Amino acid sequence: MKPVLLTGASGNLGRVLAPALAAQGWALRLTDIAAFPDPLPPAASFIRADLADGGAIAQLAEGCGAILHFGGVSVDRPYAEVASPNLDGLHHIYEAARRAGARVVFASSNHGIGFHERTETLDADCAFRPDSYYGLSKAFGELMGRLYWDKHGVENVNLRIGSCLPRPVNARMLSTWLSHGDLTRLVAAAVTAPRTGHCVIWACSANPASFWGRDHRDRLGWAPLDTAESFRAEVGPVVCADPVEERYQGGGYASADYSRTRPAPRDAFSLD
Ligand code: 15L
């Protein structure tokens, strides 16, 4: 198996994936703008790089079979902070993948569709309804994958990650939680699947309260093993007082900086 490049290696999910994938015998090239804070896993190297530096990213990807792209801004931030790492940086990742003949596994997010109502059950081909500049950058990333597959045959697996934490910590996460174990197995399946084309996966555990339905997981042979339901009693009825946060799938990302004076209509294209 060719080496695998992991961007965002020093972030929360990078630090979960690096040791877990190294333990499966993978040769990992780790990179991040910040130093790797943990002991280096076996057969892994770490090179510090900025996603804004296309030359450095291309060099790191040389000879790799896959790029696990977990780098960039991972929370709601102003446009100016999101643009360079998540838009230009993403372009550098795809150019590097094209040159190396590598597959991209992209850490997308539920915030690309966060303005859908919680009462909806979405399939992977639903309309993008970003709830933040961060979510918008994830929709852009998925569309970049669409373009590079259609135009250049670069395979890419887009993981619409819900809430990937050790355990769910509020009622929304009974719908959105992804366990670290399910994440690791999903990423491994995304790399080792014989063919993926361009595909989109709802990256959450087997949560009966999920907001999400059909996707392309059959191509990967992945099914989640964990469930947020085991934590229901522990989480309790933790809801917040903000009706916008409670209404939309993206939760607090939808309500942040919200300036509508009247609630939005249920119909996405209504003029109200
Ligand atoms: C995300 O995309 C963020 O990276 C993470 O910090 C959480 O906010 C998560 O979504 C979520 O929706 O819970």
Short mmCIF file of C-alpha atoms and ligand atoms in Angstrom, two decimals:
data_model
loop_
_atom_site.label_atom_id
_atom_site.label_comp_id
_atom_site.label_asym_id
_atom_site.label_seq_id
_atom_site.Cartn_x
_atom_site.Cartn_y
_atom_site.Cartn_z
CA MET A 1 0.00 0.00 0.00
CA LYS A 2 1.31 3.46 -0.93
CA PRO A 3 1.89 6.08 1.79
CA VAL A 4 -1.10 8.13 2.88
CA LEU A 5 -0.91 11.88 3.49
CA LEU A 6 -2.92 13.22 6.46
CA THR A 7 -3.44 16.99 6.64
CA GLY A 8 -4.67 18.54 9.86
CA ALA A 9 -2.69 15.88 11.71
CA SER A 10 -2.33 18.07 14.81
CA GLY A 11 -6.08 18.78 15.07
CA ASN A 12 -8.60 16.86 17.18
CA LEU A 13 -9.51 14.31 14.51
CA GLY A 14 -6.01 14.11 13.05
CA ARG A 15 -4.74 13.08 16.48
CA VAL A 16 -7.35 10.31 16.60
CA LEU A 17 -6.62 9.06 13.10
CA ALA A 18 -2.81 9.18 13.12
CA PRO A 19 -2.21 6.56 15.84
CA ALA A 20 -5.26 4.46 14.85
CA LEU A 21 -4.24 4.14 11.18
CA ALA A 22 -0.55 3.71 12.03
CA ALA A 23 -1.56 0.80 14.27
CA GLN A 24 -3.01 -0.88 11.14
CA GLY A 25 0.45 -0.78 9.55
CA TRP A 26 -0.13 2.25 7.31
CA ALA A 27 2.83 4.46 6.31
CA LEU A 28 1.58 7.95 7.15
CA ARG A 29 2.88 11.35 6.11
CA LEU A 30 1.50 13.76 8.65
CA THR A 31 1.29 17.49 8.09
CA ASP A 32 -0.23 20.52 9.79
CA ILE A 33 0.48 24.22 10.22
CA ALA A 34 0.95 23.49 13.94
CA ALA A 35 3.50 21.09 15.45
CA PHE A 36 2.34 17.51 16.05
CA PRO A 37 1.79 17.44 19.82
CA ASP A 38 1.95 13.68 20.39
CA PRO A 39 4.72 11.09 20.09
CA LEU A 40 5.10 10.23 16.38
CA PRO A 41 3.32 6.92 15.60
CA PRO A 42 5.38 4.08 14.04
CA ALA A 43 6.15 4.45 10.31
CA ALA A 44 4.90 8.06 10.35
CA SER A 45 6.75 11.24 9.44
CA PHE A 46 5.67 14.80 10.21
CA ILE A 47 6.38 17.86 8.08
CA ARG A 48 5.00 21.23 9.04
CA ALA A 49 3.31 22.99 6.10
CA ASP A 50 0.75 25.69 5.33
CA LEU A 51 -2.14 24.74 3.04
CA ALA A 52 -1.59 28.11 1.33
CA ASP A 53 1.73 26.75 0.01
CA GLY A 54 0.70 24.75 -3.06
CA GLY A 55 4.30 23.67 -3.83
CA ALA A 56 4.79 22.21 -0.35
CA ILE A 57 1.47 20.33 -0.54
CA ALA A 58 2.33 18.90 -3.97
CA GLN A 59 5.70 17.71 -2.65
CA LEU A 60 4.09 16.08 0.38
CA ALA A 61 1.57 14.23 -1.81
CA GLU A 62 4.16 12.84 -4.25
CA GLY A 63 3.96 9.03 -4.31
CA CYS A 64 0.91 8.90 -2.02
CA GLY A 65 -2.11 6.71 -2.80
CA ALA A 66 -4.52 8.86 -0.82
CA ILE A 67 -4.79 12.25 0.83
CA LEU A 68 -6.88 12.42 3.99
CA HIS A 69 -7.73 16.10 4.03
CA PHE A 70 -8.59 17.05 7.60
CA GLY A 71 -6.70 20.37 7.57
CA GLY A 72 -8.02 23.92 7.42
CA VAL A 73 -10.41 25.91 9.60
CA SER A 74 -12.73 23.47 11.38
CA VAL A 75 -15.17 25.83 13.12
CA ASP A 76 -17.34 28.87 12.35
CA ARG A 77 -15.01 31.82 11.66
CA PRO A 78 -15.21 35.09 9.67
CA TYR A 79 -14.89 34.78 5.89
CA ALA A 80 -11.39 36.28 5.79
CA GLU A 81 -10.07 33.53 8.09
CA VAL A 82 -11.79 30.70 6.22
CA ALA A 83 -10.97 31.67 2.64
CA SER A 84 -7.26 30.91 2.32
CA PRO A 85 -7.03 27.53 4.08
CA ASN A 86 -10.45 26.16 3.09
CA LEU A 87 -10.81 27.47 -0.47
CA ASP A 88 -7.29 28.01 -1.85
CA GLY A 89 -5.90 25.24 0.37
CA LEU A 90 -8.53 22.82 -0.92
CA HIS A 91 -7.56 23.68 -4.47
CA HIS A 92 -3.93 22.89 -3.63
CA ILE A 93 -5.00 19.52 -2.23
CA TYR A 94 -6.87 18.62 -5.43
CA GLU A 95 -4.05 19.75 -7.70
CA ALA A 96 -1.62 17.67 -5.63
CA ALA A 97 -3.97 14.66 -5.85
CA ARG A 98 -4.26 15.05 -9.62
CA ARG A 99 -0.50 15.09 -10.04
CA ALA A 100 0.05 12.17 -7.68
CA GLY A 101 -2.90 10.09 -8.99
CA ALA A 102 -4.18 9.97 -5.39
CA ARG A 103 -7.70 9.62 -3.99
CA VAL A 104 -8.95 12.43 -1.72
CA VAL A 105 -10.86 11.68 1.46
CA PHE A 106 -12.32 15.03 2.48
CA ALA A 107 -13.46 15.94 5.98
CA SER A 108 -16.62 17.75 4.93
CA SER A 109 -19.22 18.71 7.50
CA ASN A 110 -22.92 18.72 8.29
CA HIS A 111 -22.61 22.52 8.26
CA GLY A 112 -22.70 22.46 4.46
CA ILE A 113 -26.40 21.51 4.86
CA GLY A 114 -26.98 23.05 8.31
CA PHE A 115 -29.94 25.26 7.33
CA HIS A 116 -32.14 22.24 6.64
CA GLU A 117 -34.84 21.73 9.27
CA ARG A 118 -34.32 19.10 11.94
CA THR A 119 -37.67 17.59 10.95
CA GLU A 120 -36.25 16.62 7.52
CA THR A 121 -34.46 13.37 6.73
CA LEU A 122 -31.87 14.19 4.10
CA ASP A 123 -30.34 12.01 1.42
CA ALA A 124 -26.80 12.72 0.25
CA ASP A 125 -28.02 14.46 -2.92
CA CYS A 126 -29.98 17.08 -0.96
CA ALA A 127 -29.37 20.76 -1.71
CA PHE A 128 -26.48 22.46 0.05
CA ARG A 129 -27.80 24.91 2.67
CA PRO A 130 -24.67 26.14 4.44
CA ASP A 131 -25.15 27.69 7.86
CA SER A 132 -21.84 29.61 8.06
CA TYR A 133 -18.81 30.60 5.99
CA TYR A 134 -17.23 27.43 7.35
CA GLY A 135 -20.18 25.36 6.05
CA LEU A 136 -20.00 27.20 2.74
CA SER A 137 -16.33 26.22 2.43
CA LYS A 138 -17.30 22.56 2.96
CA ALA A 139 -19.93 22.76 0.21
CA PHE A 140 -17.23 24.29 -2.02
CA GLY A 141 -14.93 21.41 -1.11
CA GLU A 142 -17.50 18.80 -2.08
CA LEU A 143 -18.13 20.58 -5.37
CA MET A 144 -14.38 20.73 -5.99
CA GLY A 145 -14.44 16.95 -5.64
CA ARG A 146 -17.32 16.76 -8.12
CA LEU A 147 -15.31 18.84 -10.62
CA TYR A 148 -12.08 16.89 -10.23
CA TRP A 149 -13.86 13.55 -10.67
CA ASP A 150 -15.88 14.67 -13.69
CA LYS A 151 -12.99 16.48 -15.37
CA HIS A 152 -9.86 14.66 -14.22
CA GLY A 153 -11.00 11.30 -12.83
CA VAL A 154 -9.66 12.11 -9.34
CA GLU A 155 -11.60 9.87 -6.95
CA ASN A 156 -12.92 11.50 -3.79
CA VAL A 157 -14.93 10.49 -0.75
CA ASN A 158 -16.66 13.34 1.04
CA LEU A 159 -17.38 12.63 4.69
CA ARG A 160 -20.17 14.88 5.97
CA ILE A 161 -19.06 14.63 9.55
CA GLY A 162 -21.67 15.21 12.26
CA SER A 163 -20.22 15.68 15.76
CA CYS A 164 -17.09 13.60 16.23
CA LEU A 165 -16.29 13.58 19.93
CA PRO A 166 -15.55 10.86 22.49
CA ARG A 167 -19.25 10.98 23.49
CA PRO A 168 -22.37 13.03 22.65
CA VAL A 169 -22.76 15.99 25.01
CA ASN A 170 -26.17 17.45 24.10
CA ALA A 171 -29.52 16.41 22.65
CA ARG A 172 -28.59 17.44 19.08
CA MET A 173 -25.69 15.02 19.14
CA LEU A 174 -28.10 12.11 19.68
CA SER A 175 -28.70 12.74 15.96
CA THR A 176 -25.25 13.88 14.80
CA TRP A 177 -22.69 11.96 16.88
CA LEU A 178 -19.88 10.01 15.19
CA SER A 179 -17.72 7.87 17.46
CA HIS A 180 -13.95 7.87 17.06
CA GLY A 181 -14.08 4.15 16.25
CA ASP A 182 -16.66 4.63 13.49
CA LEU A 183 -14.60 7.54 12.08
CA THR A 184 -11.44 5.44 11.95
CA ARG A 185 -13.22 2.51 10.28
CA LEU A 186 -14.87 4.89 7.81
CA VAL A 187 -11.60 6.54 6.81
CA ALA A 188 -9.92 3.13 6.42
CA ALA A 189 -12.80 1.94 4.19
CA ALA A 190 -12.65 5.15 2.14
CA VAL A 191 -8.97 4.52 1.38
CA THR A 192 -9.12 0.78 0.74
CA ALA A 193 -12.38 0.58 -1.28
CA PRO A 194 -11.50 -0.60 -4.80
CA ARG A 195 -13.44 2.21 -6.51
CA THR A 196 -15.25 5.22 -5.11
CA GLY A 197 -15.71 7.75 -7.92
CA HIS A 198 -17.12 10.91 -6.32
CA CYS A 199 -19.20 9.99 -3.32
CA VAL A 200 -20.77 11.48 -0.23
CA ILE A 201 -21.18 9.76 3.13
CA TRP A 202 -23.19 10.86 6.15
CA ALA A 203 -20.48 10.44 8.73
CA CYS A 204 -22.44 9.67 11.87
CA SER A 205 -22.81 6.58 14.02
CA ALA A 206 -25.90 4.34 13.89
CA ASN A 207 -28.09 6.90 15.66
CA PRO A 208 -31.84 6.14 15.53
CA ALA A 209 -32.45 9.92 15.86
CA SER A 210 -30.27 10.71 12.82
CA PHE A 211 -31.29 13.53 10.45
CA TRP A 212 -29.73 11.63 7.54
CA GLY A 213 -30.73 8.86 5.15
CA ARG A 214 -29.30 7.47 1.92
CA ASP A 215 -25.69 7.94 0.82
CA HIS A 216 -22.96 5.99 -1.01
CA ARG A 217 -21.65 3.81 1.82
CA ASP A 218 -22.24 0.63 -0.19
CA ARG A 219 -19.25 1.58 -2.32
CA LEU A 220 -17.06 1.54 0.78
CA GLY A 221 -18.60 -1.46 2.52
CA TRP A 222 -18.82 0.67 5.69
CA ALA A 223 -21.51 0.59 8.32
CA PRO A 224 -21.23 2.28 11.72
CA LEU A 225 -21.02 0.05 14.78
CA ASP A 226 -21.63 2.56 17.59
CA THR A 227 -24.74 4.53 18.50
CA ALA A 228 -25.43 7.77 20.38
CA GLU A 229 -28.48 6.05 21.86
CA SER A 230 -26.27 4.38 24.48
CA PHE A 231 -25.67 7.87 25.93
CA ARG A 232 -29.29 9.14 25.93
CA ALA A 233 -29.73 8.94 29.70
CA GLU A 234 -26.35 10.60 30.29
CA VAL A 235 -27.06 13.44 27.83
CA GLY A 236 -30.55 14.19 29.16
CA PRO A 237 -32.91 16.71 27.56
CA VAL A 238 -30.20 19.32 26.95
CA VAL A 239 -31.85 21.81 24.61
CA CYS A 240 -31.19 25.51 24.37
CA ALA A 241 -33.54 28.51 24.51
CA ASP A 242 -32.65 29.78 21.04
CA PRO A 243 -35.40 28.77 18.55
CA VAL A 244 -33.09 29.13 15.53
CA GLU A 245 -30.48 26.84 17.06
CA GLU A 246 -33.18 24.28 17.92
CA ARG A 247 -34.87 24.48 14.52
CA TYR A 248 -31.96 23.74 12.20
CA GLN A 249 -29.67 20.75 11.79
CA GLY A 250 -26.56 22.94 12.11
CA GLY A 251 -27.62 24.10 15.60
CA GLY A 252 -25.46 26.90 16.98
CA TYR A 253 -23.76 27.50 13.62
CA ALA A 254 -27.17 28.43 12.13
CA SER A 255 -28.04 30.82 14.96
CA ALA A 256 -24.62 32.53 15.19
CA ASP A 257 -24.70 36.04 13.67
CA TYR A 258 -28.36 35.47 12.64
CA SER A 259 -29.99 38.76 11.68
CA ARG A 260 -33.37 37.84 10.19
CA THR A 261 -36.12 39.64 12.05
CA ARG A 262 -38.87 37.13 11.13
CA PRO A 263 -38.52 33.34 11.14
CA ALA A 264 -37.70 31.94 7.69
CA PRO A 265 -40.55 30.11 5.89
CA ARG A 266 -40.49 26.31 5.79
CA ASP A 267 -40.40 26.36 1.99
CA ALA A 268 -36.81 27.11 0.94
CA PHE A 269 -37.89 29.13 -2.12
CA SER A 270 -40.79 31.07 -0.61
CA LEU A 271 -40.53 34.86 -0.88
CA ASP A 272 -41.50 35.52 2.76
C1 15L B 1 -18.16 20.59 12.77
O1 15L B 1 -18.04 20.59 11.55
C2 15L B 1 -17.09 21.12 13.65
O2 15L B 1 -15.81 20.89 13.14
C3 15L B 1 -17.19 20.60 15.08
O3 15L B 1 -16.40 21.43 15.90
C4 15L B 1 -18.64 20.55 15.59
O4 15L B 1 -19.13 21.83 15.74
C5 15L B 1 -19.49 19.75 14.62
O5 15L B 1 -19.37 20.23 13.30
C6 15L B 1 -20.98 19.72 15.00
O6 15L B 1 -21.82 20.06 14.16
O7 15L B 1 -21.30 19.31 16.12
#
